[in-house]
């Protein structure tokens, strides 16, 4: 949990999570629309390597990138790391 964090720190995590979810939704839509990795990166103002890493780390082994799966994977990694 986040009980040990200050209210400001909890707010920052919440904002980060919401931003990450929104961005993952955008990645999902662009990739589903057939856009290239470079185009997705340009549209989101990210480097192509960041988008590539997101797709590689959070896509299921078989199938297309799904934002909900990506978010679950991210949360699992964060829990393991803490």
Coordinates of C-alpha atoms in Angstrom, one line a residue:
X1 CA 0.0 0.0 0.0
X2 CA 0.8 3.7 0.0
X3 CA 0.1 4.4 3.6
X4 CA 3.7 5.4 4.3
X5 CA 3.6 8.1 1.6
X6 CA 2.6 11.7 2.1
X7 CA -0.7 12.9 0.5
X8 CA 1.3 14.7 -2.2
X9 CA 3.3 11.5 -3.0
X10 CA 0.0 9.5 -3.2
X11 CA -1.5 12.2 -5.5
X12 CA 1.6 12.0 -7.8
X13 CA 1.3 8.2 -8.1
X14 CA -2.4 8.5 -8.8
X15 CA -1.8 11.1 -11.5
X16 CA 1.0 9.0 -13.0
X17 CA -1.3 5.9 -13.0
X18 CA -4.1 7.8 -14.7
X19 CA -1.7 9.3 -17.3
X20 CA -0.2 5.9 -17.9
X21 CA -3.6 4.3 -18.4
X22 CA -4.7 7.1 -20.8
X23 CA -1.4 6.7 -22.8
X24 CA -1.7 3.0 -22.9
X25 CA -5.2 3.4 -24.4
X26 CA -3.8 5.7 -27.1
X27 CA -1.0 3.2 -27.9
X28 CA -3.6 0.5 -28.1
X29 CA -5.7 2.5 -30.5
X30 CA -2.8 3.6 -32.7
X31 CA -1.5 0.1 -33.0
X32 CA -4.9 -1.4 -33.7
X33 CA -5.2 1.2 -36.4
X34 CA -2.1 -0.1 -38.0
X35 CA 0.1 2.9 -37.3
X36 CA 3.9 2.4 -37.1
X37 CA 5.8 2.5 -33.9
X38 CA 7.5 5.8 -35.0
X39 CA 4.1 7.4 -35.8
X40 CA 2.8 6.4 -32.4
X41 CA 5.8 7.8 -30.7
X42 CA 5.5 11.1 -32.6
X43 CA 1.8 11.4 -31.8
X44 CA 2.4 10.9 -28.1
X45 CA 5.6 13.0 -27.9
X46 CA 7.6 10.0 -26.8
X47 CA 10.8 8.4 -28.2
X48 CA 10.3 5.3 -30.4
X49 CA 12.3 3.3 -27.9
X50 CA 9.9 4.1 -25.1
X51 CA 6.9 2.9 -27.2
X52 CA 8.9 -0.2 -28.3
X53 CA 9.7 -1.0 -24.6
X54 CA 6.1 -0.5 -23.6
X55 CA 4.9 -2.9 -26.3
X56 CA 7.6 -5.5 -25.6
X57 CA 7.2 -5.5 -21.8
X58 CA 3.4 -5.4 -21.6
X59 CA 2.1 -7.2 -24.6
X60 CA 0.8 -10.7 -24.2
X61 CA 3.1 -13.4 -25.6
X62 CA 0.5 -14.1 -28.3
X63 CA -1.8 -11.5 -29.7
X64 CA -2.1 -7.7 -29.9
X65 CA -1.2 -5.1 -27.3
X66 CA -4.1 -4.5 -24.9
X67 CA -4.1 -1.6 -22.5
X68 CA -5.8 -3.5 -19.6
X69 CA -3.2 -6.4 -19.9
X70 CA -0.4 -3.8 -20.1
X71 CA -1.7 -2.0 -16.9
X72 CA -1.9 -5.3 -15.0
X73 CA 1.6 -6.2 -16.0
X74 CA 2.9 -2.8 -14.9
X75 CA 1.2 -3.0 -11.5
X76 CA 2.6 -6.5 -11.0
X77 CA 6.1 -5.3 -11.7
X78 CA 5.7 -2.4 -9.4
X79 CA 4.5 -4.6 -6.5
X80 CA 7.4 -7.1 -7.0
X81 CA 9.9 -4.2 -7.0
X82 CA 8.7 -2.7 -3.8

